[in-house]
Short mmCIF file of C-alpha atoms and ligand atoms in Angstrom, two decimals:
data_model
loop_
_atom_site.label_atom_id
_atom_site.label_comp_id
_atom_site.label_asym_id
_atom_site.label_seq_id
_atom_site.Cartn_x
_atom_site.Cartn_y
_atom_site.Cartn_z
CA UNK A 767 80.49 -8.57 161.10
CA UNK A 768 82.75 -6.09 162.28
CA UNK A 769 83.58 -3.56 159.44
CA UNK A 770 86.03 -0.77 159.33
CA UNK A 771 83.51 2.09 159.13
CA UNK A 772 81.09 -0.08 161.85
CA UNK A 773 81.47 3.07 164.72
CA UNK A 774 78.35 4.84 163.56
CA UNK A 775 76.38 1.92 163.21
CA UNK A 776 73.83 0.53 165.62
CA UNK A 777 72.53 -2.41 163.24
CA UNK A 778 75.28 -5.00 161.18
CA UNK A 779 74.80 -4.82 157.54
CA UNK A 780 72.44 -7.03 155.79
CA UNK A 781 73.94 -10.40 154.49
CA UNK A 782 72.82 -9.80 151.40
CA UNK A 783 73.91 -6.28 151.60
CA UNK A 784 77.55 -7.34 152.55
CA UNK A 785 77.43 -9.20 149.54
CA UNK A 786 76.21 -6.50 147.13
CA UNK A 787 78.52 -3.62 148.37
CA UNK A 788 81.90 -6.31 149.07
CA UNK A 789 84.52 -6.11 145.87
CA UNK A 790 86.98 -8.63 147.69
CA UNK A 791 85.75 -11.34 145.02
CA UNK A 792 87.49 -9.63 142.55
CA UNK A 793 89.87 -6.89 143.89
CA UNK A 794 91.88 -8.98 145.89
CA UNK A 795 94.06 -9.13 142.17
CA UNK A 796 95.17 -5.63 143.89
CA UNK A 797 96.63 -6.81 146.86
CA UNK A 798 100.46 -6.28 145.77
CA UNK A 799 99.86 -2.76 144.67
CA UNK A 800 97.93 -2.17 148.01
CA UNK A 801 100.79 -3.43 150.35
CA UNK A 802 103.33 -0.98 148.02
CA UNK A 803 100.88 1.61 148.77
CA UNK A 804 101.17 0.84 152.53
CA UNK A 805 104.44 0.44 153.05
CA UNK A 806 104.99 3.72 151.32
CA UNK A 807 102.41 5.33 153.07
CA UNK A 808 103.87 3.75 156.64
CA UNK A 809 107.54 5.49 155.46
CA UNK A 810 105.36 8.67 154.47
CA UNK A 811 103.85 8.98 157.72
CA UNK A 812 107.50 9.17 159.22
CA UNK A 813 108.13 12.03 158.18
CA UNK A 814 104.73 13.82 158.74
CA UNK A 815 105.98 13.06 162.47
CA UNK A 816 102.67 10.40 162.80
CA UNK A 817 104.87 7.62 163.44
CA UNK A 818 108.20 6.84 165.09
CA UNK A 819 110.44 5.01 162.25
CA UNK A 820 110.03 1.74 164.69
CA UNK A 821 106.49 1.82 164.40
CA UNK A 822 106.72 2.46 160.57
CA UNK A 823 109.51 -0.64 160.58
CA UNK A 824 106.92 -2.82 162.58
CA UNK A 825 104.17 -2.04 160.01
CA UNK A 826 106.16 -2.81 156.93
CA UNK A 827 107.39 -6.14 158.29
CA UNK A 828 103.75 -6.44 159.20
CA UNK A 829 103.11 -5.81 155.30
CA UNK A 830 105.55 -8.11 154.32
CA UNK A 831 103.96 -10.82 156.36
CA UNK A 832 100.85 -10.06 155.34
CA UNK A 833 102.13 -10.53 151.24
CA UNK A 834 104.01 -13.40 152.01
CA UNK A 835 100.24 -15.10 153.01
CA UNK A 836 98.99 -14.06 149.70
CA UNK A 837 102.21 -15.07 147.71
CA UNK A 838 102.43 -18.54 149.28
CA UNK A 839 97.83 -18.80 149.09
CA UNK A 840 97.64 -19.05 152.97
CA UNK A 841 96.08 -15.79 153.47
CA UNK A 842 92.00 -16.45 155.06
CA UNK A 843 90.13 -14.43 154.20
CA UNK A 844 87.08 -13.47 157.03
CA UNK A 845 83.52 -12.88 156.14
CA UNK A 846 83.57 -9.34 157.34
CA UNK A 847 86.15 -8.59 154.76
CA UNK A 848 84.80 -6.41 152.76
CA UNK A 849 87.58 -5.59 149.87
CA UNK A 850 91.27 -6.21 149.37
CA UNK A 851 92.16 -2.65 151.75
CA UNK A 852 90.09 -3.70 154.83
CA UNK A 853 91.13 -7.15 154.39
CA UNK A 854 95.04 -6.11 154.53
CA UNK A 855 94.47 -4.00 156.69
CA UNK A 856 92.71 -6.23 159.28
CA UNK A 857 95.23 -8.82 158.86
CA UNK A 858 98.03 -6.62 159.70
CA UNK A 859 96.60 -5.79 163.00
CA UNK A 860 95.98 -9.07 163.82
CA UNK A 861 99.56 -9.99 163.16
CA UNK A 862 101.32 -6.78 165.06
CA UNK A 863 98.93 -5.29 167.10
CA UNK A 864 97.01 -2.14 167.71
CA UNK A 865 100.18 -0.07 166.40
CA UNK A 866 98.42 -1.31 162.85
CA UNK A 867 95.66 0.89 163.23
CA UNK A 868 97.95 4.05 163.01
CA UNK A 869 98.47 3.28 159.62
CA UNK A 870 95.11 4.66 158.28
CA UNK A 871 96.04 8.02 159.44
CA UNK A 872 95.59 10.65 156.94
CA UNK A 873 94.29 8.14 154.25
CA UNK A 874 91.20 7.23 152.54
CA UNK A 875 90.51 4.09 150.94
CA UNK A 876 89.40 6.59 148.28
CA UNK A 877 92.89 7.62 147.68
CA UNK A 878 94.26 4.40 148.26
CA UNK A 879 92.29 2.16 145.45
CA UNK A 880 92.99 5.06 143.31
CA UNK A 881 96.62 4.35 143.76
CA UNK A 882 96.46 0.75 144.09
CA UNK A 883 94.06 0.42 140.63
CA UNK A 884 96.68 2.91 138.67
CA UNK A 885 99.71 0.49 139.95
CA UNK A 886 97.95 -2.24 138.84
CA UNK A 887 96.60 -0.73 135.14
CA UNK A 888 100.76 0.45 134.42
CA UNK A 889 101.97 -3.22 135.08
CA UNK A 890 99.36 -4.23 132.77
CA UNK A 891 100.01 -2.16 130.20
CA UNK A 892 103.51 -3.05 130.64
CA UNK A 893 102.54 -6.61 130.13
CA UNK A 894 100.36 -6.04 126.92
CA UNK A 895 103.38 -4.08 125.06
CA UNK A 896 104.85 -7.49 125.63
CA UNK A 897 102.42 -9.66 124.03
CA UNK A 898 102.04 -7.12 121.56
CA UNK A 899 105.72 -7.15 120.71
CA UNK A 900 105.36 -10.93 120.12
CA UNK A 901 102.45 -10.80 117.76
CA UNK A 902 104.67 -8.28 115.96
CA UNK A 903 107.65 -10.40 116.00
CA UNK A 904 105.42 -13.19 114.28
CA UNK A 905 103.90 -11.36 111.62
CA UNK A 906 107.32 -9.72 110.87
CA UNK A 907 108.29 -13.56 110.75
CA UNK A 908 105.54 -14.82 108.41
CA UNK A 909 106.33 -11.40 106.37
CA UNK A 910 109.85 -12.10 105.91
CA UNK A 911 109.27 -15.81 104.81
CA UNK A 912 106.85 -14.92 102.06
CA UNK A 913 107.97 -11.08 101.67
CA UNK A 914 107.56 -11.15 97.73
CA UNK A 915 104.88 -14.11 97.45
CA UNK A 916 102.49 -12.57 94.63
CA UNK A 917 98.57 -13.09 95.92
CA UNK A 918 95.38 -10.86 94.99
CA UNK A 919 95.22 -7.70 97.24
CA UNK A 920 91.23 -6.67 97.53
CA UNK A 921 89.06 -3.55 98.30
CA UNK A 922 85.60 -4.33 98.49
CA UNK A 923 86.61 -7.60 98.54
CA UNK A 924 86.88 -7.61 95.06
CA UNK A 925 89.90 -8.50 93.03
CA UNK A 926 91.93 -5.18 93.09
CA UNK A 927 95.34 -5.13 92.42
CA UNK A 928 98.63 -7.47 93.23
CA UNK A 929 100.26 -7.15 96.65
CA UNK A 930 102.57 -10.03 98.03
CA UNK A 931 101.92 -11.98 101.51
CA UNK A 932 104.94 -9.73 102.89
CA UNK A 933 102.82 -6.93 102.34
CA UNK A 934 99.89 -7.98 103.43
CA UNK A 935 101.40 -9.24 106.85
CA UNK A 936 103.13 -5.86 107.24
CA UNK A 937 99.82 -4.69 107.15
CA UNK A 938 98.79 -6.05 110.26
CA UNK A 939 101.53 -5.02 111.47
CA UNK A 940 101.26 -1.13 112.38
CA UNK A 941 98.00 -1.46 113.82
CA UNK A 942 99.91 -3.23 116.37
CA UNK A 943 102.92 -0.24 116.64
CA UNK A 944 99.80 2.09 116.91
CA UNK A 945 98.64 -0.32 119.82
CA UNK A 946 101.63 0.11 121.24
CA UNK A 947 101.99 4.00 121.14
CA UNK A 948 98.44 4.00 122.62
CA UNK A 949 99.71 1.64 125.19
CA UNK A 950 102.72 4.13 126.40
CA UNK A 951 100.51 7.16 126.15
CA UNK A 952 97.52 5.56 128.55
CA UNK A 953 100.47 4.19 131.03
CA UNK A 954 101.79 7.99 130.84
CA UNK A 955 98.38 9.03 132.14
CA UNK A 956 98.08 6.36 134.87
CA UNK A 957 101.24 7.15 136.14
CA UNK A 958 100.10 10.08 138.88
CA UNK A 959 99.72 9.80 142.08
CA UNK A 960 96.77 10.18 143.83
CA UNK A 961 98.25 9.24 147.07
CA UNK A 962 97.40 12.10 149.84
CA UNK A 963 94.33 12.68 148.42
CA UNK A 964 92.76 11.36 151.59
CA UNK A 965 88.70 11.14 151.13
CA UNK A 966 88.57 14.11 149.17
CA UNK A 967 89.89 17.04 150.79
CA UNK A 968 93.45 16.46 151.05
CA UNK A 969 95.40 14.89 153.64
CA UNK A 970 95.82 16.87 156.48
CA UNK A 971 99.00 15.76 157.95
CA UNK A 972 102.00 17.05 156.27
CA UNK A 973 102.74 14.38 153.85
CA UNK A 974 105.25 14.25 151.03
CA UNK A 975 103.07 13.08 147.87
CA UNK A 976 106.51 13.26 145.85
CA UNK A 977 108.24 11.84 147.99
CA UNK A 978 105.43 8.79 148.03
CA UNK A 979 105.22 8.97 144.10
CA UNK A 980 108.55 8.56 143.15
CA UNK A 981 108.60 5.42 146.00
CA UNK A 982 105.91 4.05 144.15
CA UNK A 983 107.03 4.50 140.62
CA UNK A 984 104.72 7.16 139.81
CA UNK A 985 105.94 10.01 137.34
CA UNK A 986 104.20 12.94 138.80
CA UNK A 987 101.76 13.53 141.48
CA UNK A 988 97.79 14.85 140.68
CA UNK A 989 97.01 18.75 141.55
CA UNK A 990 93.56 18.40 142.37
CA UNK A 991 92.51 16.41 145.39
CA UNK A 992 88.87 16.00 144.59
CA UNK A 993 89.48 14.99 140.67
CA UNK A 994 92.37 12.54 142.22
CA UNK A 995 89.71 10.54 143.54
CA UNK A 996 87.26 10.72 140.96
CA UNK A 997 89.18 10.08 137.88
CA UNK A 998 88.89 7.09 136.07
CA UNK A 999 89.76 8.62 132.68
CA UNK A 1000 92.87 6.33 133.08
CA UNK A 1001 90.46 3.21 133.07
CA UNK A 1002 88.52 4.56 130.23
CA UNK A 1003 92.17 5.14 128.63
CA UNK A 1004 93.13 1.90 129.15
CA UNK A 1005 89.64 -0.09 128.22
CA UNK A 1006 89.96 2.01 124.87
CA UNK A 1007 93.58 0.94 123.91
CA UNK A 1008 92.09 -2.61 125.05
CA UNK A 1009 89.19 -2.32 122.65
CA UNK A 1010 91.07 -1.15 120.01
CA UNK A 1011 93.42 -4.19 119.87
CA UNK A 1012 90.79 -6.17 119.95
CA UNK A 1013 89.27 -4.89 116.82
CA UNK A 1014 93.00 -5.38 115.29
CA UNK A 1015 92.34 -8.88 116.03
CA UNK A 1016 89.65 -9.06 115.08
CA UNK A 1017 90.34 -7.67 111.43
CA UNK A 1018 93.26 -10.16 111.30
CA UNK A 1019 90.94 -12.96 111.86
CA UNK A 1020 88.36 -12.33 109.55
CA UNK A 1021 90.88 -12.07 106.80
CA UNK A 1022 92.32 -15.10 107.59
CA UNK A 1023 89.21 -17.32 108.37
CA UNK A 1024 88.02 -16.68 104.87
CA UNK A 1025 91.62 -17.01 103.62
CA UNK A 1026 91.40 -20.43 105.03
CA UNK A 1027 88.10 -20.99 103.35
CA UNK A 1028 88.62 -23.93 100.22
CA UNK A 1029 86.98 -21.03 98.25
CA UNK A 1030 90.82 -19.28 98.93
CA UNK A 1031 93.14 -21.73 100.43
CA UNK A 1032 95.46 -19.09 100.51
CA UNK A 1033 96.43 -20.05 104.02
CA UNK A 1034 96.41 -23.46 106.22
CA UNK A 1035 95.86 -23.15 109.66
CA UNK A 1036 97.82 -25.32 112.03
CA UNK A 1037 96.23 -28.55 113.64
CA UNK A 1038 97.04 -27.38 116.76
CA UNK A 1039 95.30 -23.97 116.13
CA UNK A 1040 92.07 -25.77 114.70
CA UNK A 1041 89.23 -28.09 116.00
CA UNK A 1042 86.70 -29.97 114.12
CA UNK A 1043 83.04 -31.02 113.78
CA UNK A 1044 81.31 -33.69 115.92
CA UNK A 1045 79.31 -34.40 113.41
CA UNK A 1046 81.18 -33.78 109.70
CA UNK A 1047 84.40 -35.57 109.72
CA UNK A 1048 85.91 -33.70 106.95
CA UNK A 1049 85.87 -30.33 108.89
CA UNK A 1050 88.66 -28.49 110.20
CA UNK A 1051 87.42 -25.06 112.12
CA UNK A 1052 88.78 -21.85 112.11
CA UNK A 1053 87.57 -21.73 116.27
CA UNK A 1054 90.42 -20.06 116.99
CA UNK A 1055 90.08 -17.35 115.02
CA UNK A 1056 86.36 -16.86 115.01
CA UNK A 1057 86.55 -16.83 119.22
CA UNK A 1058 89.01 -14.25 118.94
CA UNK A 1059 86.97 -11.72 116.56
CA UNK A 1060 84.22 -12.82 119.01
CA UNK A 1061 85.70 -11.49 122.06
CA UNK A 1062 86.13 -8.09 120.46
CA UNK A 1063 82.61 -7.90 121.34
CA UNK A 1064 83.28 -8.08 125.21
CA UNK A 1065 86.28 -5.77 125.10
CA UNK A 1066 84.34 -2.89 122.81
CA UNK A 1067 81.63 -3.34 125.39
CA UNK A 1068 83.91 -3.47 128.65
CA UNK A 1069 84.41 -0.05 127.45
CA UNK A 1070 81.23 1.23 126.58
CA UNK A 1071 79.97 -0.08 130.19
CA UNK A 1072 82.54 1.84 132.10
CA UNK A 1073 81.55 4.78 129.84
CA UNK A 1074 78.48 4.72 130.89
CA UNK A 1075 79.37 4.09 134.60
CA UNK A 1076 81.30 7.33 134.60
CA UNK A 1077 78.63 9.37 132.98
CA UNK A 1078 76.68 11.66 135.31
CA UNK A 1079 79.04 10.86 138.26
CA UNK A 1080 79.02 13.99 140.82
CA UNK A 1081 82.67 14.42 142.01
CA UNK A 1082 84.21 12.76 144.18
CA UNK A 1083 84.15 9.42 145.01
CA UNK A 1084 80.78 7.26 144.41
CA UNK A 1085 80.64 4.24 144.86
CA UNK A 1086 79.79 3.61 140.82
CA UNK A 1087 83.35 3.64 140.85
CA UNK A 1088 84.08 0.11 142.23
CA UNK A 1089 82.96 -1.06 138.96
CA UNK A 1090 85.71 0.35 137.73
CA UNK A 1091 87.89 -2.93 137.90
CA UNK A 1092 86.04 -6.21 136.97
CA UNK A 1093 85.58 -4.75 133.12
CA UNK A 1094 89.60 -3.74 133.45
CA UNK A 1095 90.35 -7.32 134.89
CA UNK A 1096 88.45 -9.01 132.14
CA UNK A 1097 89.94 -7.04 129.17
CA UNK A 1098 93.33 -7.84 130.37
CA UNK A 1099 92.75 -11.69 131.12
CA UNK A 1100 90.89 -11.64 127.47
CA UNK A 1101 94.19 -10.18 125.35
CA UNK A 1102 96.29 -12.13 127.70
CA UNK A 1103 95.35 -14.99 125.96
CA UNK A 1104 94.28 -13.69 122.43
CA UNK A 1105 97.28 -12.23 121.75
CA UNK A 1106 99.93 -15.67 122.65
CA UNK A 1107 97.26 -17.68 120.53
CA UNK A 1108 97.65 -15.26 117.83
CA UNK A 1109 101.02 -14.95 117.52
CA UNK A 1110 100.81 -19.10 117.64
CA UNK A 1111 98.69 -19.02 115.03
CA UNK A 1112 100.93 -17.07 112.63
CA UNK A 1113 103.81 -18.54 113.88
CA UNK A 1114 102.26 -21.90 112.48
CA UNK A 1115 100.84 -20.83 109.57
CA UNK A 1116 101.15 -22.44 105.86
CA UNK A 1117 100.81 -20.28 103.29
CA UNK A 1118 99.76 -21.56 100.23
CA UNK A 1119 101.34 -19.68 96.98
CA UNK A 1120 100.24 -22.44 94.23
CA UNK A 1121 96.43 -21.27 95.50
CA UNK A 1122 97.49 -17.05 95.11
CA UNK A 1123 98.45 -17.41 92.07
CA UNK A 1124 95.74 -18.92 90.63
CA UNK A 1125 93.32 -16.11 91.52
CA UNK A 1126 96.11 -13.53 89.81
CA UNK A 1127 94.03 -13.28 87.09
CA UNK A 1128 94.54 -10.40 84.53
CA UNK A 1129 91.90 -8.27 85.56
CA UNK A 1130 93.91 -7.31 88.44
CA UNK A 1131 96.36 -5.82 85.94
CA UNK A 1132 93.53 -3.52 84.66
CA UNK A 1133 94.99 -0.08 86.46
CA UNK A 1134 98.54 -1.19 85.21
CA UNK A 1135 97.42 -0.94 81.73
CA UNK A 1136 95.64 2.41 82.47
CA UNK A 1137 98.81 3.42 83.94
CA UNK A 1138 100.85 2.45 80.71
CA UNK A 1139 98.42 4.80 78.59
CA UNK A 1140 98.94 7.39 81.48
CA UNK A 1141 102.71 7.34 80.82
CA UNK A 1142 102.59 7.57 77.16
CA UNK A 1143 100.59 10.75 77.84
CA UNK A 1144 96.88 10.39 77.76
CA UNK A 1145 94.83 11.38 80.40
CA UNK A 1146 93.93 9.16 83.24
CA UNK A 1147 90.84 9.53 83.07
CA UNK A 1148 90.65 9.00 79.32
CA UNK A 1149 93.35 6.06 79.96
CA UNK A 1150 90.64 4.68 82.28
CA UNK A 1151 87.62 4.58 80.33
CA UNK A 1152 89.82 3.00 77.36
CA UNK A 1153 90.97 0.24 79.81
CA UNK A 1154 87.05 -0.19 81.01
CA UNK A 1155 86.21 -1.20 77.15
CA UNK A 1156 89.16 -3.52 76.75
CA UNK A 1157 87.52 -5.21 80.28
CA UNK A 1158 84.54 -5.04 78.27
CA UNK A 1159 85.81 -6.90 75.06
CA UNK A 1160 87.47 -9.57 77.00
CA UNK A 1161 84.40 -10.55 78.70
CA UNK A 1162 81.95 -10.59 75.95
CA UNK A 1163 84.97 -13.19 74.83
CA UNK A 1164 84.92 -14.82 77.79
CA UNK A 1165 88.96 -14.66 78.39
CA UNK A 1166 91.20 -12.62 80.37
CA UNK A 1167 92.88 -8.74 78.91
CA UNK A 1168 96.07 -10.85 78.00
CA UNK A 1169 94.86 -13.23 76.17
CA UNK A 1170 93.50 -10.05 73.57
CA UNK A 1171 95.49 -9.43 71.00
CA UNK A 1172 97.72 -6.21 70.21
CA UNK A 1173 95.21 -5.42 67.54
CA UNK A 1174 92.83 -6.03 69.49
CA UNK A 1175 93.91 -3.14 71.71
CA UNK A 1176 95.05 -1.33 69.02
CA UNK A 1177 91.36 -1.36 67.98
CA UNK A 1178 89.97 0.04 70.89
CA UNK A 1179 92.83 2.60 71.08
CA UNK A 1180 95.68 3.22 68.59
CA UNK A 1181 98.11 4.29 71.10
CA UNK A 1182 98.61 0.52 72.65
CA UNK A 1183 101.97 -0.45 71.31
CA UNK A 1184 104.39 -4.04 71.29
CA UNK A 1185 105.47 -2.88 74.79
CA UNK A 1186 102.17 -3.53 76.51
CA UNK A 1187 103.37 -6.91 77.12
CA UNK A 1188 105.88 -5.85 79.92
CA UNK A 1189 102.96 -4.15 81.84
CA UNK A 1190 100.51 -7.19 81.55
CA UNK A 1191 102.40 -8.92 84.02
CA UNK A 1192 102.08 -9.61 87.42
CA UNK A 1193 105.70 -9.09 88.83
CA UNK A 1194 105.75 -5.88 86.62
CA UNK A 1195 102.91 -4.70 88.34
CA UNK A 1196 104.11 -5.22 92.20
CA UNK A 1197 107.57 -3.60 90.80
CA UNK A 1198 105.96 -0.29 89.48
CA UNK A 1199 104.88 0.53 92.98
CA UNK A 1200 107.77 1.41 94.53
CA UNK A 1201 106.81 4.06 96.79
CA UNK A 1202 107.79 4.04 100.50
CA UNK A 1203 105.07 1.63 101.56
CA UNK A 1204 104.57 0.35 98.41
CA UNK A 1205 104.24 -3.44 97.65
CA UNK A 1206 107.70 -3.02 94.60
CA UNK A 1207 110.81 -4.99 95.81
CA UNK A 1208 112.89 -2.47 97.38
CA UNK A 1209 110.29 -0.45 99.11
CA UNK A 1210 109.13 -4.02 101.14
CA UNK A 1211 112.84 -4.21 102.20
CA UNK A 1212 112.56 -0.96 103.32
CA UNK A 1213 109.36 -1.23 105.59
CA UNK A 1214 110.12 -5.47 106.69
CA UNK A 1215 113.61 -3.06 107.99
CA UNK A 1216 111.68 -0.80 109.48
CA UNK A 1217 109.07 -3.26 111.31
CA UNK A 1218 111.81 -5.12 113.13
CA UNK A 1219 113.79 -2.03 114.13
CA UNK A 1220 110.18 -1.34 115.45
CA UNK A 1221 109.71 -4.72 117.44
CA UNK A 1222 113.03 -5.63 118.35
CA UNK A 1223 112.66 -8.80 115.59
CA UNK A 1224 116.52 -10.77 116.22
CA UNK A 1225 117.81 -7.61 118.58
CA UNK A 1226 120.09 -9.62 120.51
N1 LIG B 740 86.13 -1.21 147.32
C1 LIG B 740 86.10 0.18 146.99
C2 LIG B 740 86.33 0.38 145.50
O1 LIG B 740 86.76 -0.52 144.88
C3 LIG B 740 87.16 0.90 147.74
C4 LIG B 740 86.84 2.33 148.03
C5 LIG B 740 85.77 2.41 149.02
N2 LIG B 740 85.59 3.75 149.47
C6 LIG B 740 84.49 4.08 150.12
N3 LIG B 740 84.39 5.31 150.50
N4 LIG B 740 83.53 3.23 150.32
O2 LIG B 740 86.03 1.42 144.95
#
């Protein structure tokens, strides 16, 4: 096998070996970025005064060549390949000659995956603010639909207090804009150049790195040559904003597998978003969403892994660092998919607001009639422990707080009065909490405005 590096060498490398150390399996993903990187880097050396512009023409339609193989799935790949640089690279002088050989002047490969991988994470994360718009635009959908649908909201999972679906949805909502935000800030931190790095040292023909990062689409250009070819923070940046989402959807499928439960039937998931049982003909799976909140798992530990490849790394480049891309690859390819389903899966989604309303039982109305007392003057806390014994009372009875009596209240404190009634209701309740984020009327206009200003939702 005849390797780019084989000079020094009086033995080939080990089959096995080859096998081990080659990252063509799974970097070959990279070879757009790496021909951008070439042809830049052909142009580049121009005007360091390595090549004549018709040698740096005869590369780049050389390059071209080269991508049009991989475009069109003609490109062979040889044994000796031993990732997606060297196999380019060997192509290209195949196709045009030994006047391809000039184009490795002054580069690394360390410098050049470093560019190549950073291409490649921005157009991901380019691609995931997609996706993640279109989850957005589907819960802002399923929010709008059902904005003031009345349903128990929980902490503990316990009956807390009343919030509507519209709420609720919302709430999954900003997670997603936070996503997003994390999304722009990790692409802000890929996008520097490494490019004239060389091995480590610097390049030492007089090469424009600006010049080469603005042709590339890079916003700035890195100022140390060592860390340029070292740092990965941009993967662990990237693996993090990945692992977060994940949990998001995770979170959101939880919720709604048990919302889909016949314990809640709050929700109905779509056929075509369910499976059932080979063996229990009644069933109807929640597969979907239970695969999704399983494949958090990978994503939080794609992470952790590359974490824990970094850690302990002596500058500059080590070869750890190839592992740098199959945890990246896998993350994306995971929310590629999660995220489309997901959106599907709201998109499709019955809600079911016969089934909320039966679990609106009066106890969630508990911290309205504290609040009542609260207006008329007494002490929360005070208002609190009086509401606490009318809970009491109505259990011992076995009914719910409204079916007591205004004596009965009375009883327990004299300052109840005829006007309790308007508080022991549920549409009273969701209207007292009208607060900017609150679950009232109004204030769910205001954030259901906000969310599509925030997603685009109907921007022509
Ligand atoms: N395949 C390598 C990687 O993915 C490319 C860089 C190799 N550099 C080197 N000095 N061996 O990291």
């Amino acid at each position: 096998m005849s390797k780019l590096w084989g000079g020094r060498f009086s033995r080939q490398i080990d089959e096995l070996v080859h096998h081990f150390n080659e990252s063509l399996t799974f970097d070959r993903r990279l070879y757009d970025e790496d021909i951008n990187g070439s042809v830049a880097w052909a142009r580049g050396l121009v005007g360091a005064g390595v090549l004549t512009a018709d040698e740096a023409e005869t590369i780049v339609a050389g390059l071209e060549q080269v991508r049009d193989e991989f475009d069109s799935g003609t490109f062979v790949y040889e044994p000796a390949d031993e990732d997606i640089h060297s196999a380019v690279e060997r192509r290209l002088t195949e196709l045009i000659g030994p006047v391809g050989g000039k184009l490795h002047t002054g580069r690394s490969r360390n410098d050049q995956v470093a560019t190549d991988f950073r291409l490649w994470v921005m157009r991901a994360c380019d691609e995931l603010d997609g996706h993640l718009q279109q989850l957005q635009q589907a819960l802002v959908g399923s929010a709008e639909a059902h904005l003031h649908v009345p349903l128990p909201g929980y902490t503990h999972l316990q009956h807390a207090q009343p919030i509507t679906w519209g709420h609720w949805a919302l709430s999954h909502f900003w997670p997603l804009a936070r996503d997003r935000e994390r999304l722009g800030q990790a692409r802000g931190r890929t996008a520097v150049s490494p490019l004239g790095a060389a091995a480590l040292a610097g390049c030492a023909f007089p090469i424009d790195r600006d010049g080469l990062a603005q042709a590339l689409g890079f916003e700035g250009i890195t100022p140390n040559s060592l860390d340029a070819v070292s740092d990965r923070d941009f993967v662990a940046d990237f693996l993090y904003v990945a692992a977060m989402i994940g949990l998001h959807m995770s979170r959101i499928s939880e919720q709604l597998i048990l919302y889909s439960t016949a314990e809640f039937r709050f929700v109905r998931i779509d056929d075509g978003y369910s499976t059932g049982s080979s063996i229990m003909p009644q069933k109807k799976n929640a597969d979907t969403l239970e695969l999704t909140r399983g494949k958090s798992g990978r994503l939080l530990g794609n992470l952790a892994g590359m974490l824990a490849t970094l850690k302990g790394l002596p500058s500059t480049y080590d070869k750890d660092l190839q592992e740098d891309k199959e945890p990246v690859f896998d993350a994306f390819d995971t929310l590629c998919v999660v995220l489309p389903v997901m959106a599907g899966l709201i998109d499709t989604l019955t809600i079911n607001p016969q089934h909320m309303a039966v679990q609106l039982e009066s106890g969630l109305l508990a911290t309205d009639l504290a609040d009542y007392l609260a207006k008329k003057g007494m002490p929360f806390r005070e208002a609190h422990g009086v509401v606490g014994r009318i809970v009491r009372l109505a259990e011992e009875r076995g009914v719910e707080i409204t079916a007591l009596s205004l004596g009965d209240l009375q009883q327990v404190n004299p300052t109840f009065q005829a006007d309790v009634v308007s508080v022991l209701d549920v549409k009273a309740s969701l209207a007292s909490r009208a607060v900017p984020g609150g679950t009232a009327p109004e204030a769910l206009a205001a954030q259901l405005q906000a969310a599509k200003e925030a997603c685009g939702f109907n921007a022509a």
